Coordinates of C-alpha atoms in Angstrom, one line a residue:
Chain A
M1 CA -132.8 213.3 143.7
E2 CA -133.2 210.7 140.2
F3 CA -131.5 207.9 140.3
K4 CA -131.1 206.5 136.7
I5 CA -130.2 203.0 135.8
Q6 CA -127.8 203.3 133.1
N7 CA -128.7 198.8 132.8
Y8 CA -128.7 196.0 134.8
Q9 CA -125.3 194.4 135.0
D10 CA -123.6 191.7 138.1
T11 CA -121.5 193.3 140.4
R12 CA -118.9 190.2 139.5
S13 CA -118.8 191.9 136.2
G14 CA -117.3 195.3 137.4
F15 CA -115.1 192.6 139.2
G16 CA -113.6 191.3 135.7
A17 CA -113.7 194.4 134.2
G18 CA -111.9 196.6 137.5
L19 CA -108.8 193.7 137.3
Y20 CA -108.4 193.8 133.2
E21 CA -107.7 198.1 134.1
I22 CA -105.7 197.2 136.6
G23 CA -104.3 194.6 135.5
K24 CA -103.4 196.7 131.7
L25 CA -102.3 199.5 134.1
N26 CA -100.0 197.8 136.3
P27 CA -97.7 195.4 136.0
K28 CA -97.2 194.6 139.2
V29 CA -101.2 193.0 139.1
V30 CA -100.8 189.7 139.6
A31 CA -104.9 187.6 140.4
L32 CA -105.0 184.0 141.3
C33 CA -108.4 181.6 140.9
A34 CA -109.9 179.0 142.7
D35 CA -110.9 177.0 139.2
L36 CA -113.8 179.4 139.2
I37 CA -112.9 181.6 136.2
G38 CA -115.5 181.6 134.8
S39 CA -118.0 182.7 137.4
L40 CA -115.1 185.3 138.6
K41 CA -115.9 186.7 135.5
M42 CA -111.5 186.9 135.2
D43 CA -111.2 185.7 131.8
A44 CA -110.0 189.2 129.6
F45 CA -107.2 189.1 132.9
V46 CA -106.7 185.4 132.1
K47 CA -106.0 185.8 127.8
D48 CA -104.2 188.8 128.4
F49 CA -102.2 188.7 131.1
P50 CA -101.5 185.0 131.5
E51 CA -98.0 184.7 133.0
R52 CA -99.7 187.1 135.7
F53 CA -102.8 184.5 136.4
F54 CA -102.0 181.8 138.9
Q55 CA -104.6 179.0 138.3
T56 CA -104.4 177.1 141.8
G57 CA -107.2 174.2 141.3
I58 CA -110.1 173.7 144.1
S59 CA -106.8 174.5 147.5
E60 CA -108.2 178.0 148.5
A61 CA -106.3 177.4 151.6
N62 CA -102.7 177.0 149.3
M63 CA -104.6 180.4 147.2
I64 CA -104.5 182.0 149.9
G65 CA -100.5 181.0 151.1
M66 CA -99.8 181.8 147.7
A67 CA -101.3 185.3 147.7
A68 CA -99.4 186.2 150.6
G69 CA -96.3 185.1 149.3
L70 CA -96.5 186.9 146.5
T71 CA -96.9 190.0 148.4
I72 CA -93.1 189.6 148.6
G73 CA -91.3 190.3 145.8
G74 CA -93.9 193.1 145.8
Y75 CA -96.7 192.2 143.5
I76 CA -100.5 192.8 144.4
P77 CA -102.4 189.6 144.6
F78 CA -105.7 189.0 143.9
T79 CA -107.5 185.9 145.1
G80 CA -110.9 185.0 142.9
T81 CA -114.0 182.3 144.3
F82 CA -116.5 182.6 145.9
A83 CA -117.0 184.4 148.9
N84 CA -117.3 180.8 151.0
F85 CA -115.2 179.8 149.9
S86 CA -112.8 183.3 150.1
T87 CA -113.7 183.4 153.9
G88 CA -115.1 180.3 156.1
R89 CA -113.1 177.6 154.6
V90 CA -109.7 179.8 154.6
Y91 CA -110.1 182.0 157.9
D92 CA -107.6 181.1 160.1
Q93 CA -105.4 180.9 156.6
I94 CA -106.0 184.6 156.4
R95 CA -106.2 185.1 160.1
Q96 CA -102.1 183.9 160.1
S97 CA -100.6 184.9 156.2
V98 CA -102.7 187.3 155.4
A99 CA -104.1 189.8 158.1
Y100 CA -101.1 189.0 161.0
S101 CA -98.9 188.9 158.4
G102 CA -100.0 192.6 157.1
K103 CA -99.8 191.7 154.0
N104 CA -100.8 192.9 150.4
V105 CA -103.5 190.8 149.5
K106 CA -106.9 191.7 147.9
I107 CA -109.6 188.8 148.9
C108 CA -112.1 189.1 146.7
A109 CA -115.2 187.3 146.9
S110 CA -118.0 186.4 144.4
H111 CA -121.9 184.8 144.6
A112 CA -121.8 187.0 148.6
G113 CA -125.3 186.1 149.8
L114 CA -129.2 185.4 149.5
T115 CA -128.1 186.6 145.6
L116 CA -126.9 183.7 144.4
G117 CA -129.6 181.9 144.7
E118 CA -131.1 178.7 143.5
D119 CA -127.1 176.2 144.4
G120 CA -128.4 177.2 148.2
A121 CA -127.4 178.0 151.9
T122 CA -123.8 176.2 151.3
H123 CA -122.7 178.8 148.7
Q124 CA -125.0 182.1 150.0
I125 CA -122.5 182.8 152.9
L126 CA -124.2 185.5 154.8
E127 CA -121.3 185.6 157.7
D128 CA -118.4 186.7 155.7
I129 CA -118.7 190.7 156.1
G130 CA -118.4 189.5 160.2
M131 CA -115.8 187.8 159.9
M132 CA -114.0 189.5 157.9
K133 CA -113.9 192.7 160.1
M134 CA -112.7 191.2 163.1
L135 CA -109.4 190.9 161.4
P136 CA -107.7 193.9 162.9
G137 CA -106.2 196.1 159.5
M138 CA -108.3 194.1 157.5
T139 CA -110.7 196.6 155.8
V140 CA -113.3 195.4 154.3
I141 CA -115.5 197.4 151.0
V142 CA -118.8 195.8 149.8
P143 CA -120.1 197.7 146.4
C144 CA -123.9 199.0 145.2
D145 CA -123.5 198.1 141.3
Y146 CA -121.4 197.5 138.8
N147 CA -119.8 200.7 138.3
Q148 CA -118.9 200.5 141.6
T149 CA -117.6 197.1 141.8
R150 CA -115.3 198.3 138.9
A151 CA -114.0 201.5 140.8
A152 CA -113.2 199.9 143.8
V153 CA -111.1 197.4 141.7
H154 CA -109.3 200.7 141.5
A155 CA -109.0 201.8 145.1
I156 CA -108.3 198.6 146.9
A157 CA -104.9 198.6 143.8
A158 CA -103.9 201.7 144.7
F159 CA -104.5 201.4 148.8
D160 CA -101.5 198.9 150.7
G161 CA -103.2 196.2 153.0
P162 CA -105.4 194.0 152.8
V163 CA -108.7 193.9 152.0
Y164 CA -111.7 191.6 151.8
L165 CA -114.2 192.9 148.3
R166 CA -117.6 191.0 148.6
F167 CA -119.8 191.2 145.4
G168 CA -122.1 188.7 143.8
R169 CA -124.0 186.8 140.8
P170 CA -127.2 188.6 139.9
K171 CA -127.4 191.1 137.7
V172 CA -128.4 194.3 139.1
P173 CA -129.5 198.3 138.4
N174 CA -126.3 200.3 137.7
F175 CA -126.9 203.4 138.5
T176 CA -123.5 204.8 140.1
S177 CA -121.1 206.9 138.0
E178 CA -119.8 205.8 135.6
T179 CA -116.7 207.9 136.4
E180 CA -117.2 208.5 140.0
P181 CA -113.5 207.2 141.5
L182 CA -114.9 204.4 145.7
I183 CA -113.3 206.4 148.3
I184 CA -112.3 203.8 150.2
G185 CA -113.4 205.0 154.2
K186 CA -115.8 207.5 153.0
A187 CA -119.9 207.2 152.6
Q188 CA -121.4 208.4 149.6
M189 CA -124.3 210.2 150.4
L190 CA -127.3 209.1 148.2
Q191 CA -129.9 211.1 149.5
E192 CA -130.6 213.7 151.8
G193 CA -132.9 213.2 154.4
T194 CA -134.6 214.4 157.7
D195 CA -137.0 211.6 158.9
V196 CA -134.9 208.7 159.3
S197 CA -130.9 207.9 158.5
I198 CA -131.0 204.5 156.2
F199 CA -127.7 203.0 155.7
A200 CA -127.4 200.3 153.2
T201 CA -124.7 198.6 151.9
G202 CA -124.1 196.8 148.5
H203 CA -127.5 194.7 146.9
L204 CA -129.8 196.2 148.7
V205 CA -128.3 200.0 148.3
W206 CA -131.7 199.5 145.7
K207 CA -134.2 198.2 146.9
A208 CA -133.6 201.5 149.7
I209 CA -133.6 203.6 146.8
E210 CA -136.4 202.4 145.8
A211 CA -137.6 202.5 149.1
I212 CA -137.1 205.9 150.1
Q213 CA -138.7 206.4 146.4
Q214 CA -141.5 205.9 148.6
L215 CA -141.7 207.0 151.8
E216 CA -141.1 210.5 149.4
K217 CA -144.5 209.9 148.8
E218 CA -146.2 209.2 152.0
G219 CA -143.9 212.8 153.3
I220 CA -141.3 211.0 154.9
H221 CA -138.1 213.0 153.6
A222 CA -135.5 209.8 154.3
E223 CA -131.5 210.0 154.3
L224 CA -130.2 207.1 152.0
I225 CA -126.7 206.5 153.0
N226 CA -124.2 204.1 150.9
I227 CA -122.0 202.2 153.0
H228 CA -119.6 200.3 150.5
T229 CA -116.7 199.9 153.2
I230 CA -117.5 198.5 156.1
K231 CA -114.2 199.0 157.8
P232 CA -113.3 201.2 158.4
L233 CA -116.8 202.5 159.0
D234 CA -117.0 206.6 158.3
N235 CA -118.5 207.3 162.0
E236 CA -118.3 210.8 161.1
A237 CA -121.0 210.3 157.9
I238 CA -122.8 208.3 160.3
L239 CA -123.0 210.4 163.1
R240 CA -123.5 214.0 161.3
S241 CA -126.3 211.8 159.2
V242 CA -127.9 210.4 163.0
S243 CA -127.7 213.8 164.5
K244 CA -130.1 215.3 162.1
T245 CA -132.3 212.8 161.3
K246 CA -132.5 210.7 165.4
C247 CA -133.3 207.9 163.8
V248 CA -131.6 204.4 161.8
V249 CA -132.4 202.0 159.4
T250 CA -129.5 199.7 158.5
A251 CA -130.0 196.9 155.6
E252 CA -128.1 194.6 154.1
E253 CA -127.8 191.1 151.9
H254 CA -125.5 189.1 155.5
Q255 CA -126.5 188.0 159.6
R256 CA -127.4 190.5 160.9
N257 CA -125.1 189.0 163.4
G258 CA -122.2 190.4 162.1
G259 CA -122.4 192.8 160.0
L260 CA -123.3 196.4 159.0
G261 CA -126.2 197.2 161.3
D262 CA -124.2 195.5 163.7
S263 CA -121.3 197.8 163.4
I264 CA -123.3 200.6 163.2
A265 CA -125.0 199.8 166.3
Q266 CA -121.7 199.6 168.1
L267 CA -120.6 203.6 167.1
L268 CA -124.0 204.3 168.5
A269 CA -124.6 203.3 171.5
L270 CA -121.1 204.5 172.5
N271 CA -121.1 207.5 171.3
L272 CA -125.1 208.3 170.0
P273 CA -127.6 205.8 171.6
T274 CA -130.6 206.0 169.0
P275 CA -133.5 204.0 167.7
I276 CA -132.6 201.3 165.4
E277 CA -134.2 198.4 163.0
M278 CA -131.5 196.3 161.4
V279 CA -132.9 194.5 157.9
A280 CA -130.6 191.5 157.4
V281 CA -130.7 188.2 157.8
D282 CA -132.4 187.3 161.3
D283 CA -129.8 183.9 162.5
Q284 CA -130.6 181.5 159.5
F285 CA -129.7 179.7 157.0
G286 CA -130.4 180.1 153.1
Q287 CA -132.5 177.9 151.1
S288 CA -132.7 177.4 147.4
G289 CA -134.7 179.4 145.4
T290 CA -134.8 182.9 143.2
P291 CA -132.8 185.7 144.4
E292 CA -136.4 188.0 143.8
E293 CA -138.3 185.1 146.3
L294 CA -135.5 184.5 148.7
L295 CA -134.6 189.0 149.5
G296 CA -139.0 188.6 150.2
L297 CA -138.4 185.6 152.4
Y298 CA -135.6 186.5 154.8
G299 CA -137.6 189.6 154.7
L300 CA -134.9 192.3 152.5
E301 CA -137.3 193.6 150.2
T302 CA -137.7 197.6 149.7
A303 CA -141.2 196.9 151.6
D304 CA -139.2 195.5 155.2
I305 CA -137.4 198.6 154.0
I306 CA -140.1 201.0 154.5
A307 CA -142.0 198.8 157.5
A308 CA -138.4 199.2 159.0
A309 CA -137.6 203.0 158.6
K310 CA -141.3 203.8 159.8
K311 CA -141.0 201.5 162.6
A312 CA -137.4 203.5 163.5
I313 CA -138.6 206.6 163.5
S314 CA -142.0 205.4 166.4
R315 CA -139.6 204.9 168.5
K316 CA -137.7 208.3 167.7
Chain B
M1 CA -60.7 174.9 161.2
S2 CA -62.9 172.9 158.4
E3 CA -66.1 174.6 156.8
I4 CA -67.7 171.6 158.8
K5 CA -65.6 172.2 162.4
N6 CA -66.9 175.4 161.6
L7 CA -70.8 174.5 161.2
Q8 CA -70.6 172.7 164.1
R9 CA -69.0 174.9 166.5
I10 CA -72.1 177.6 165.5
A11 CA -74.1 175.0 165.8
S12 CA -73.1 174.7 169.6
Q13 CA -73.7 178.3 170.5
V14 CA -77.1 178.1 168.5
R15 CA -77.9 174.6 171.0
R16 CA -76.6 176.7 174.0
D17 CA -79.2 180.2 172.7
I18 CA -82.3 177.6 173.1
V19 CA -82.3 175.6 176.2
R20 CA -81.0 179.6 177.7
M21 CA -83.6 181.0 176.1
V22 CA -86.4 178.4 176.5
H23 CA -85.2 178.3 180.3
A24 CA -85.3 181.9 180.7
C25 CA -89.1 182.3 179.9
Q26 CA -89.8 178.7 181.2
S27 CA -92.1 177.7 178.5
G28 CA -91.6 177.2 173.6
H29 CA -90.2 174.4 172.1
P30 CA -86.8 173.2 172.7
G31 CA -87.0 169.5 171.3
G32 CA -87.6 170.7 167.7
S33 CA -85.2 173.8 167.7
L34 CA -82.1 170.9 168.9
G35 CA -83.0 169.0 166.0
C36 CA -83.4 171.3 163.4
T37 CA -80.3 173.2 164.3
D38 CA -77.6 171.9 161.9
Y39 CA -80.0 172.4 158.8
L40 CA -80.8 175.8 160.2
T41 CA -77.2 176.6 160.9
A42 CA -76.0 174.7 157.1
L43 CA -78.6 176.7 155.5
Y44 CA -77.8 180.6 157.1
F45 CA -74.1 180.4 157.6
H46 CA -73.5 178.0 154.6
E47 CA -76.0 177.3 151.9
M48 CA -77.9 181.0 151.1
K49 CA -76.9 183.6 149.2
I50 CA -78.3 186.1 151.8
K51 CA -77.6 190.2 153.3
P52 CA -79.1 190.4 156.7
E53 CA -77.6 193.2 157.1
V54 CA -79.9 195.2 154.8
F55 CA -83.4 193.2 155.5
E56 CA -85.7 194.0 152.5
M57 CA -88.9 192.0 153.5
D58 CA -89.2 191.5 149.2
G59 CA -86.1 189.8 149.6
V60 CA -85.1 190.1 145.2
G61 CA -81.2 189.1 144.3
E62 CA -81.6 186.8 147.6
D63 CA -82.6 182.8 148.6
L64 CA -85.5 183.3 151.5
F65 CA -86.1 180.9 154.3
F66 CA -90.2 180.4 155.4
L67 CA -90.5 178.5 158.8
S68 CA -93.6 176.6 158.7
N69 CA -93.1 175.0 161.8
G70 CA -93.6 177.9 164.1
H71 CA -93.4 176.7 167.0
I72 CA -89.3 175.9 166.7
S73 CA -88.9 179.7 167.0
P74 CA -85.8 179.4 169.9
V75 CA -84.0 177.3 166.5
F76 CA -84.5 180.0 164.0
Y77 CA -84.5 183.9 166.8
S78 CA -81.1 182.3 167.9
I79 CA -79.9 181.5 163.6
L80 CA -80.8 184.9 162.7
A81 CA -79.2 187.0 166.0
R82 CA -75.8 184.6 165.1
R83 CA -75.9 185.2 161.2
G84 CA -76.4 189.2 161.8
Y85 CA -80.3 190.3 161.3
F86 CA -80.4 191.7 165.3
D87 CA -78.2 191.8 168.2
V88 CA -78.1 188.7 170.3
S89 CA -78.9 190.9 172.7
E90 CA -82.6 190.4 171.7
L91 CA -82.1 186.1 172.5
G92 CA -83.1 187.5 176.0
S93 CA -86.4 188.5 175.7
F94 CA -87.9 185.8 173.4
R95 CA -91.4 185.3 174.7
K96 CA -91.5 188.6 176.7
L97 CA -94.0 191.3 177.2
H98 CA -93.2 193.8 174.1
S99 CA -91.1 191.3 172.5
R100 CA -90.3 191.2 168.5
L101 CA -89.7 187.7 169.0
Q102 CA -92.8 186.4 169.9
G103 CA -93.8 183.0 170.6
H104 CA -94.6 181.9 167.6
P105 CA -92.3 183.7 164.0
T106 CA -94.0 186.9 163.5
T107 CA -93.7 189.9 160.8
H108 CA -96.5 192.5 163.3
E109 CA -94.0 192.6 165.6
G110 CA -90.6 194.1 162.8
L111 CA -88.5 191.0 163.5
P112 CA -85.7 191.2 160.4
G113 CA -85.5 188.0 158.6
V114 CA -89.3 187.0 159.3
R115 CA -91.1 187.1 156.0
M116 CA -94.1 185.5 157.3
S117 CA -96.5 184.9 160.4
S118 CA -96.3 181.2 161.4
G119 CA -97.1 179.1 164.2
S120 CA -100.5 177.5 163.1
L121 CA -99.6 174.7 160.7
G122 CA -99.4 173.9 156.8
Q123 CA -99.1 177.0 156.1
G124 CA -95.7 177.8 155.0
M125 CA -95.3 176.2 151.9
S126 CA -98.5 177.8 150.5
V127 CA -96.2 181.2 150.9
A128 CA -92.8 179.8 149.6
I129 CA -94.4 179.1 146.2
G130 CA -96.2 182.2 145.7
A131 CA -92.8 183.4 147.2
A132 CA -91.4 181.2 144.5
Q133 CA -93.3 182.3 141.2
A134 CA -92.4 186.6 142.7
K135 CA -88.7 185.5 142.0
K136 CA -89.6 183.8 139.1
L137 CA -91.5 186.4 137.4
N138 CA -88.3 188.8 138.9
N139 CA -86.0 186.5 136.6
D140 CA -84.4 185.8 140.1
Q141 CA -82.2 182.6 140.1
S142 CA -82.3 182.6 143.1
L143 CA -83.9 179.8 146.0
V144 CA -87.2 179.6 148.2
F145 CA -86.8 177.3 150.7
V146 CA -89.5 175.8 152.9
L147 CA -89.2 173.6 156.6
M148 CA -91.4 171.9 157.8
G149 CA -92.2 169.8 160.6
D150 CA -92.9 165.9 160.5
G151 CA -96.2 166.0 162.7
E152 CA -97.5 169.0 160.5
Q153 CA -97.5 166.9 157.4
Q154 CA -101.2 165.4 158.9
E155 CA -102.1 169.1 158.0
G156 CA -104.6 168.8 154.5
Q157 CA -103.1 171.9 152.9
V158 CA -99.4 170.8 152.7
W159 CA -100.5 168.3 150.3
E160 CA -102.7 171.4 148.3
A161 CA -99.4 172.6 148.2
A162 CA -97.2 169.8 147.1
I163 CA -99.8 168.9 144.6
N164 CA -99.7 172.7 143.3
A165 CA -95.5 173.2 143.8
A166 CA -95.4 169.4 141.5
G167 CA -98.0 171.0 139.3
K168 CA -97.2 174.0 138.1
N169 CA -93.4 173.3 138.5
V170 CA -92.3 175.5 141.0
D171 CA -88.3 174.5 140.6
N172 CA -87.4 176.7 142.6
L173 CA -89.0 176.0 145.5
V174 CA -86.9 173.4 148.4
A175 CA -88.6 171.8 151.5
A176 CA -87.8 170.5 153.8
I177 CA -89.3 168.2 156.3
D178 CA -88.1 168.0 160.1
F179 CA -88.4 164.0 160.5
N180 CA -88.2 163.6 163.6
G181 CA -91.2 161.3 163.9
Q182 CA -92.1 162.5 167.3
Q183 CA -95.8 165.1 167.7
I184 CA -96.9 166.6 171.1
D185 CA -99.9 163.6 171.5
G186 CA -96.7 161.7 170.6
P187 CA -94.8 159.1 168.4
V188 CA -96.2 160.4 164.8
S189 CA -96.4 155.9 164.0
K190 CA -99.3 156.4 166.6
V191 CA -101.4 159.3 166.8
M192 CA -101.0 159.4 163.0
P193 CA -99.2 158.0 160.9
L194 CA -97.6 158.6 157.6
G195 CA -96.4 156.2 155.5
D196 CA -93.4 156.4 153.4
L197 CA -93.3 159.9 152.7
K198 CA -90.4 159.4 150.4
A199 CA -93.0 157.2 147.8
K200 CA -95.1 159.7 148.9
Y201 CA -93.6 163.3 147.9
E202 CA -92.2 161.1 144.9
A203 CA -96.0 159.9 143.7
F204 CA -96.3 164.0 144.0
G205 CA -94.1 164.9 141.3
W206 CA -91.0 165.8 144.3
I207 CA -87.4 165.3 144.0
V208 CA -86.8 164.1 147.9
Y209 CA -83.7 163.1 149.5
P210 CA -83.7 161.5 152.6
L211 CA -81.2 162.9 154.6
N212 CA -79.1 162.3 158.2
G213 CA -80.1 166.2 159.3
N214 CA -78.0 165.7 161.9
D215 CA -74.8 165.6 160.0
M216 CA -73.5 168.1 158.7
Q217 CA -71.7 167.0 155.8
E218 CA -74.9 165.3 154.7
V219 CA -76.8 168.3 155.3
I220 CA -74.5 170.5 152.9
D221 CA -73.8 167.7 150.4
T222 CA -77.5 167.3 149.8
L223 CA -78.8 171.0 149.2
K224 CA -75.8 172.0 147.0
L225 CA -77.0 169.2 145.1
A226 CA -80.6 170.1 145.8
R227 CA -79.4 174.1 144.3
K228 CA -77.8 172.0 141.2
N229 CA -81.3 170.2 140.3
A230 CA -83.3 173.5 140.8
F231 CA -84.9 174.6 138.2
Q232 CA -85.2 171.7 135.7
G233 CA -89.0 171.3 136.3
K234 CA -89.6 169.4 139.8
P235 CA -89.7 171.2 143.2
Q236 CA -87.2 169.4 145.6
L237 CA -87.7 167.6 149.5
L238 CA -84.8 167.1 152.0
L239 CA -86.2 164.4 154.0
L240 CA -84.0 165.2 157.2
K241 CA -84.1 162.3 160.0
T242 CA -83.5 164.1 162.5
E243 CA -83.5 163.4 166.6
M244 CA -86.0 166.2 168.3
G245 CA -83.8 167.3 171.7
Q246 CA -80.8 166.4 169.8
G247 CA -77.1 168.1 171.5
V248 CA -78.8 167.3 175.5
D249 CA -78.7 163.6 176.0
F250 CA -81.4 163.2 178.0
M251 CA -83.4 165.8 176.1
V252 CA -83.2 163.5 172.3
G253 CA -85.6 160.9 171.2
T254 CA -88.7 161.8 173.2
H255 CA -92.0 163.8 172.6
K256 CA -91.7 165.2 176.0
W257 CA -89.5 167.8 175.4
H258 CA -91.8 169.0 172.7
G259 CA -92.6 172.1 174.6
A260 CA -91.7 171.9 177.9
A261 CA -88.7 173.8 179.4
P262 CA -86.1 172.9 181.2
N263 CA -85.3 174.0 185.2
D264 CA -82.7 175.2 186.8
E265 CA -80.9 172.0 187.2
Q266 CA -81.9 170.4 184.1
L267 CA -80.5 174.1 181.9
R268 CA -76.4 173.2 183.6
L269 CA -76.6 169.9 182.5
A270 CA -77.6 170.9 179.2
L271 CA -75.1 173.2 178.8
A272 CA -72.1 171.2 180.1
Q273 CA -73.3 168.8 177.6
L274 CA -72.7 172.6 174.2
E275 CA -69.9 174.5 174.4
E276 CA -69.8 177.9 174.0
T277 CA -68.5 178.9 171.2
L278 CA -69.3 182.6 169.5
G279 CA -70.2 183.9 173.2
D280 CA -73.8 183.7 175.3
Y281 CA -76.3 186.4 175.0

């Protein structure tokens, strides 16, 4: 299958574009931001819908609480800040005021993972997927490129319930269809194959595409599935693929503990024990560097996915 | 019967409910509940414009109340039941398995009258600000009330919210602090002194009304004043001087009854001091 790069864009800009579009479509959509309008690409929404925008200043806990309150009265709040401040800093507020209270809040988190780059470990959260997926009733979505992030915003606006939407800063290949909607909970088949199932999420989906193209040259037919919805996981698609290939690689810009690989390993352990290799950060904090340097250093590069695939196949 | 007398009779029954609920499950927080009974009675039976018979989460056109210090759930549940949100017989299920009356209030079990889960302190005012902003977007002229504890003022999020409410002119918000001076480990003044709360909130840009939160007349007069002064640019705060355990002599003024349940004999002694006015559940 051909994967055509339309352009290079940041997923956060996909968020900004989607937010503006749903703001136009639905007068019940409101947005909140904790002093990071430019970083979250919320400028267009702020400019055209000022009465539906709430600048909270640097007070993320208060922002999450306000978002919960805004649902009482029928609004659909989208909060925007960095992923670290969207999760770890406000975990208890999300747990009690949003998740346990069942409020229709969309927590939109940029600058997730190592690809934030030079700012270093304080800002490179690698634990957020784990924290969010543990909350009962929380939906967790990690789109892979600009178009898919934009589509995700439309999907979560139409979905009733709390959602965590994770995206990032660097410009990455934009290759998914501009018109394809994101269906929450439905994995996206990117390449059918028979030798190994690769389940990737977020920025590592493109790395996985590069990996399967290289593997194909070596005669290895890998299946690649984009898991944009970490929770609820598309169990059926995963089990169907693994039944065929009999070995698994997961790839994500997150700690191995609590991430996508962890969810898939649990699913397989309970239903279909299978050799699995995980491309993820191994219980470490990040550091300053360029996104590419960091992906290399922490073992999240194309070559790491290729090596993991070969190892998984050898364990069959 | 005068309005004050009527409200005091309701408060007496609510206090009976509180001690009976806490006694029945041998857990819960009677002290703060008894201290806030007069305020919540005045709110729900006098001041707030509400529709208890048809509870709707969005509460458009209704005044809203949020309990931030969720541990005083006994008084909240009794008030809601006595006001008609659900049957008073359900008070007997407090803190028991499969009850809608969880130890701390929650929307999770669908109890009518509850719009937000609370228990982990410091979160209620932020939620109330959001609800107040939703009312503004809806051109809804009703008010949003929130009650916090005094010990709760030690939480940082409270002050994030305090800055926001004043800075963004959330003038349809009426907050209150149950200033009973006690918290779990002892007097607030010893555990972590709060200084001059009135001056602090005023410095943040709030209108502050210090009052005796156990004087029904003063409470309803101050609430009336707050409604009059709403929509004039500033959030408002009622600083309720209350007695923890108010209404039961051996529970008054001590943190020992913050989270302790009376035994059979103590229940008898307490009920003897509280007139049964509306019929026990």
